[in-house]
């Protein structure tokens, strides 16, 4: 992909992020400030459900804002890094952003100290539930950024020997000498010795 195309998509991602933030502010203002002042009885109708409406708006628009911010980071990284590295960063940012959004909404809905406790509890639950996946994703990000091995290298890693076919966020794919593919989790790759027998071209 050419630099001009990447720059164009970068501008589009920035515009998308700004658009979602502005839309959230406008819709929030419309529902909670403008409509109650112009439509008689709207405030009384909205009041029992205002927390739910606020949470729904925050979750919906928040997800789109997180997604747009992750895409912006992706296209910024694409200016200097390959797709695999930028995609890994985008995935990690999306996971972290959605987790932070859920904790913030939970904290805001519960209010005060209860909100902080609830947000912390949700963070712990999500952390324990995704510990293995996040560990692999962070290890994959490390492998993609540091690049101890590259596609085309003939390596021996985690007891497997062959040519590196691909390095993704979660796995490093090696084609063994007999033609079979070995998918090595990146957290194993980071935690083991890597023998580069021959560098690829």
Short mmCIF file of C-alpha atoms in Angstrom, two decimals:
data_model
loop_
_atom_site.label_atom_id
_atom_site.label_comp_id
_atom_site.label_asym_id
_atom_site.label_seq_id
_atom_site.Cartn_x
_atom_site.Cartn_y
_atom_site.Cartn_z
CA UNK A 1 0.00 0.00 0.00
CA UNK A 2 1.40 3.39 -0.96
CA UNK A 3 2.21 6.15 1.51
CA UNK A 4 -0.41 8.38 -0.11
CA UNK A 5 -3.09 5.75 0.41
CA UNK A 6 -2.04 5.24 4.03
CA UNK A 7 -2.04 9.00 4.62
CA UNK A 8 -5.52 9.25 3.13
CA UNK A 9 -6.80 6.49 5.39
CA UNK A 10 -5.08 8.11 8.36
CA UNK A 11 -6.98 11.34 7.70
CA UNK A 12 -10.20 9.34 7.39
CA UNK A 13 -9.56 7.59 10.71
CA UNK A 14 -8.88 10.93 12.43
CA UNK A 15 -12.08 12.38 10.95
CA UNK A 16 -14.02 9.32 12.10
CA UNK A 17 -12.75 9.68 15.66
CA UNK A 18 -13.66 13.36 15.76
CA UNK A 19 -17.07 12.61 14.24
CA UNK A 20 -17.95 10.00 16.89
CA UNK A 21 -16.86 12.26 19.76
CA UNK A 22 -18.89 15.19 18.39
CA UNK A 23 -21.91 12.96 17.71
CA UNK A 24 -21.82 11.63 21.26
CA UNK A 25 -21.71 15.13 22.68
CA UNK A 26 -24.55 16.29 20.41
CA UNK A 27 -26.83 13.33 21.12
CA UNK A 28 -26.12 13.56 24.85
CA UNK A 29 -26.90 17.28 24.85
CA UNK A 30 -30.01 16.75 22.75
CA UNK A 31 -31.45 14.06 25.01
CA UNK A 32 -30.51 15.45 28.41
CA UNK A 33 -30.65 19.23 27.86
CA UNK A 34 -32.39 20.37 24.69
CA UNK A 35 -35.42 18.08 24.48
CA UNK A 36 -36.39 18.46 28.16
CA UNK A 37 -36.41 22.24 27.81
CA UNK A 38 -38.53 22.28 24.62
CA UNK A 39 -40.92 19.36 25.07
CA UNK A 40 -43.23 19.56 28.07
CA UNK A 41 -43.26 16.38 30.13
CA UNK A 42 -40.13 14.94 28.49
CA UNK A 43 -38.02 15.50 31.59
CA UNK A 44 -40.49 13.60 33.78
CA UNK A 45 -40.67 10.80 31.21
CA UNK A 46 -36.87 10.54 30.96
CA UNK A 47 -36.02 10.88 34.65
CA UNK A 48 -36.65 7.26 35.77
CA UNK A 49 -34.62 5.94 32.83
CA UNK A 50 -31.90 8.59 32.60
CA UNK A 51 -29.21 6.32 34.06
CA UNK A 52 -30.00 3.55 31.58
CA UNK A 53 -30.12 5.95 28.65
CA UNK A 54 -26.80 7.48 29.73
CA UNK A 55 -25.16 4.07 30.08
CA UNK A 56 -26.52 2.95 26.72
CA UNK A 57 -25.24 6.07 25.00
CA UNK A 58 -21.86 5.79 26.72
CA UNK A 59 -21.47 2.13 25.75
CA UNK A 60 -22.61 2.56 22.15
CA UNK A 61 -20.72 5.72 21.35
CA UNK A 62 -17.82 4.70 23.60
CA UNK A 63 -17.29 1.52 21.62
CA UNK A 64 -17.28 3.45 18.35
CA UNK A 65 -14.83 5.98 19.81
CA UNK A 66 -12.52 3.20 21.04
CA UNK A 67 -12.71 1.50 17.66
CA UNK A 68 -11.98 4.75 15.82
CA UNK A 69 -9.04 5.53 18.13
CA UNK A 70 -7.63 2.04 17.55
CA UNK A 71 -7.98 2.48 13.78
CA UNK A 72 -6.25 5.85 14.02
CA UNK A 73 -3.35 4.21 15.88
CA UNK A 74 -3.27 1.47 13.24
CA UNK A 75 -2.93 3.89 10.34
CA UNK A 76 -0.38 5.99 12.22
CA UNK A 77 1.74 2.87 12.72
CA UNK A 78 1.26 1.80 9.11
CA UNK A 79 3.32 4.80 8.04
CA UNK A 80 6.43 3.08 9.44
CA UNK A 81 5.53 -0.52 10.29
CA UNK A 82 4.05 -3.49 8.41
CA UNK A 83 0.41 -4.54 8.68
CA UNK A 84 1.05 -7.30 11.21
CA UNK A 85 2.64 -4.95 13.75
CA UNK A 86 0.01 -2.26 13.31
CA UNK A 87 -2.81 -4.82 13.52
CA UNK A 88 -1.39 -6.23 16.75
CA UNK A 89 -1.26 -2.79 18.33
CA UNK A 90 -4.81 -2.09 17.13
CA UNK A 91 -6.06 -5.32 18.71
CA UNK A 92 -4.38 -4.62 22.04
CA UNK A 93 -5.67 -1.03 22.10
CA UNK A 94 -9.20 -2.20 21.31
CA UNK A 95 -9.13 -4.78 24.11
CA UNK A 96 -7.76 -2.27 26.61
CA UNK A 97 -10.16 0.43 25.45
CA UNK A 98 -13.24 -1.76 25.75
CA UNK A 99 -12.11 -2.90 29.21
CA UNK A 100 -11.55 0.68 30.33
CA UNK A 101 -14.90 1.70 28.86
CA UNK A 102 -16.73 -1.07 30.72
CA UNK A 103 -15.02 -0.20 33.99
CA UNK A 104 -15.72 3.51 33.55
CA UNK A 105 -19.39 2.98 32.72
CA UNK A 106 -19.80 0.59 35.64
CA UNK A 107 -18.10 3.08 37.94
CA UNK A 108 -20.18 5.96 36.66
CA UNK A 109 -23.46 4.07 36.95
CA UNK A 110 -22.79 2.90 40.50
CA UNK A 111 -21.33 6.24 41.61
CA UNK A 112 -18.54 7.09 44.03
CA UNK A 113 -16.70 4.44 46.01
CA UNK A 114 -19.15 1.75 44.96
CA UNK A 115 -18.38 2.59 41.35
CA UNK A 116 -14.65 2.33 41.91
CA UNK A 117 -15.10 -1.02 43.65
CA UNK A 118 -17.40 -2.30 40.91
CA UNK A 119 -15.04 -1.08 38.18
CA UNK A 120 -12.11 -2.76 39.93
CA UNK A 121 -14.06 -5.99 40.31
CA UNK A 122 -15.05 -6.00 36.64
CA UNK A 123 -11.42 -5.30 35.72
CA UNK A 124 -10.26 -8.27 37.80
CA UNK A 125 -12.87 -10.58 36.28
CA UNK A 126 -11.97 -9.54 32.75
CA UNK A 127 -8.26 -9.79 33.59
CA UNK A 128 -8.52 -13.32 34.96
CA UNK A 129 -10.82 -14.44 32.16
CA UNK A 130 -8.52 -13.16 29.44
CA UNK A 131 -5.16 -13.67 31.12
CA UNK A 132 -3.95 -16.33 28.69
CA UNK A 133 -5.20 -14.49 25.61
CA UNK A 134 -3.84 -11.13 26.72
CA UNK A 135 -0.52 -12.75 27.62
CA UNK A 136 -0.27 -14.18 24.13
CA UNK A 137 -1.32 -10.88 22.57
CA UNK A 138 1.29 -8.91 24.52
CA UNK A 139 3.93 -11.52 23.68
CA UNK A 140 2.85 -11.28 20.03
CA UNK A 141 3.17 -7.53 20.14
CA UNK A 142 6.66 -7.93 21.59
CA UNK A 143 7.63 -10.40 18.85
CA UNK A 144 6.22 -8.12 16.14
CA UNK A 145 8.02 -5.04 17.45
CA UNK A 146 11.38 -6.60 18.38
CA UNK A 147 11.40 -9.03 15.43
CA UNK A 148 13.76 -11.72 16.72
CA UNK A 149 12.62 -13.82 13.75
CA UNK A 150 11.22 -12.79 10.40
CA UNK A 151 9.11 -14.42 7.74
CA UNK A 152 11.34 -16.66 5.65
CA UNK A 153 13.85 -17.41 8.43
CA UNK A 154 14.74 -21.05 9.02
CA UNK A 155 14.48 -21.45 12.78
CA UNK A 156 14.18 -23.85 15.67
CA UNK A 157 11.75 -22.57 18.30
CA UNK A 158 9.95 -24.37 21.13
CA UNK A 159 11.08 -27.74 19.79
CA UNK A 160 9.86 -27.04 16.25
CA UNK A 161 12.16 -26.55 13.26
CA UNK A 162 11.22 -25.04 9.93
CA UNK A 163 10.62 -21.88 7.92
CA UNK A 164 8.67 -19.01 9.50
CA UNK A 165 5.51 -18.57 7.42
CA UNK A 166 3.82 -15.82 9.42
CA UNK A 167 3.95 -13.98 12.72
CA UNK A 168 0.56 -12.89 14.04
CA UNK A 169 -0.60 -11.40 17.31
CA UNK A 170 -1.34 -14.78 18.83
CA UNK A 171 0.83 -17.33 17.00
CA UNK A 172 4.01 -17.76 15.04
CA UNK A 173 3.41 -20.15 12.15
CA UNK A 174 6.29 -22.41 11.12
CA UNK A 175 6.26 -24.78 8.15
CA UNK A 176 8.18 -27.84 9.27
CA UNK A 177 10.46 -29.83 6.97
CA UNK A 178 7.73 -32.43 6.36
CA UNK A 179 5.31 -29.70 5.20
CA UNK A 180 3.10 -29.54 8.27
CA UNK A 181 2.34 -26.22 9.90
CA UNK A 182 3.17 -25.65 13.55
CA UNK A 183 1.33 -22.84 15.32
CA UNK A 184 3.46 -21.78 18.26
CA UNK A 185 1.79 -19.51 20.84
CA UNK A 186 3.82 -16.33 21.09
CA UNK A 187 4.11 -16.54 24.87
CA UNK A 188 6.05 -19.80 24.35
CA UNK A 189 8.18 -18.09 21.73
CA UNK A 190 9.11 -15.28 24.11
CA UNK A 191 9.85 -17.71 26.93
CA UNK A 192 12.11 -20.08 24.99
CA UNK A 193 15.41 -20.09 23.13
CA UNK A 194 15.21 -19.12 19.49
CA UNK A 195 17.73 -20.62 17.09
CA UNK A 196 17.92 -18.79 13.77
CA UNK A 197 19.60 -21.36 11.56
CA UNK A 198 19.37 -19.35 8.36
CA UNK A 199 18.02 -15.87 7.72
CA UNK A 200 15.44 -15.52 4.97
CA UNK A 201 15.98 -13.24 2.02
#
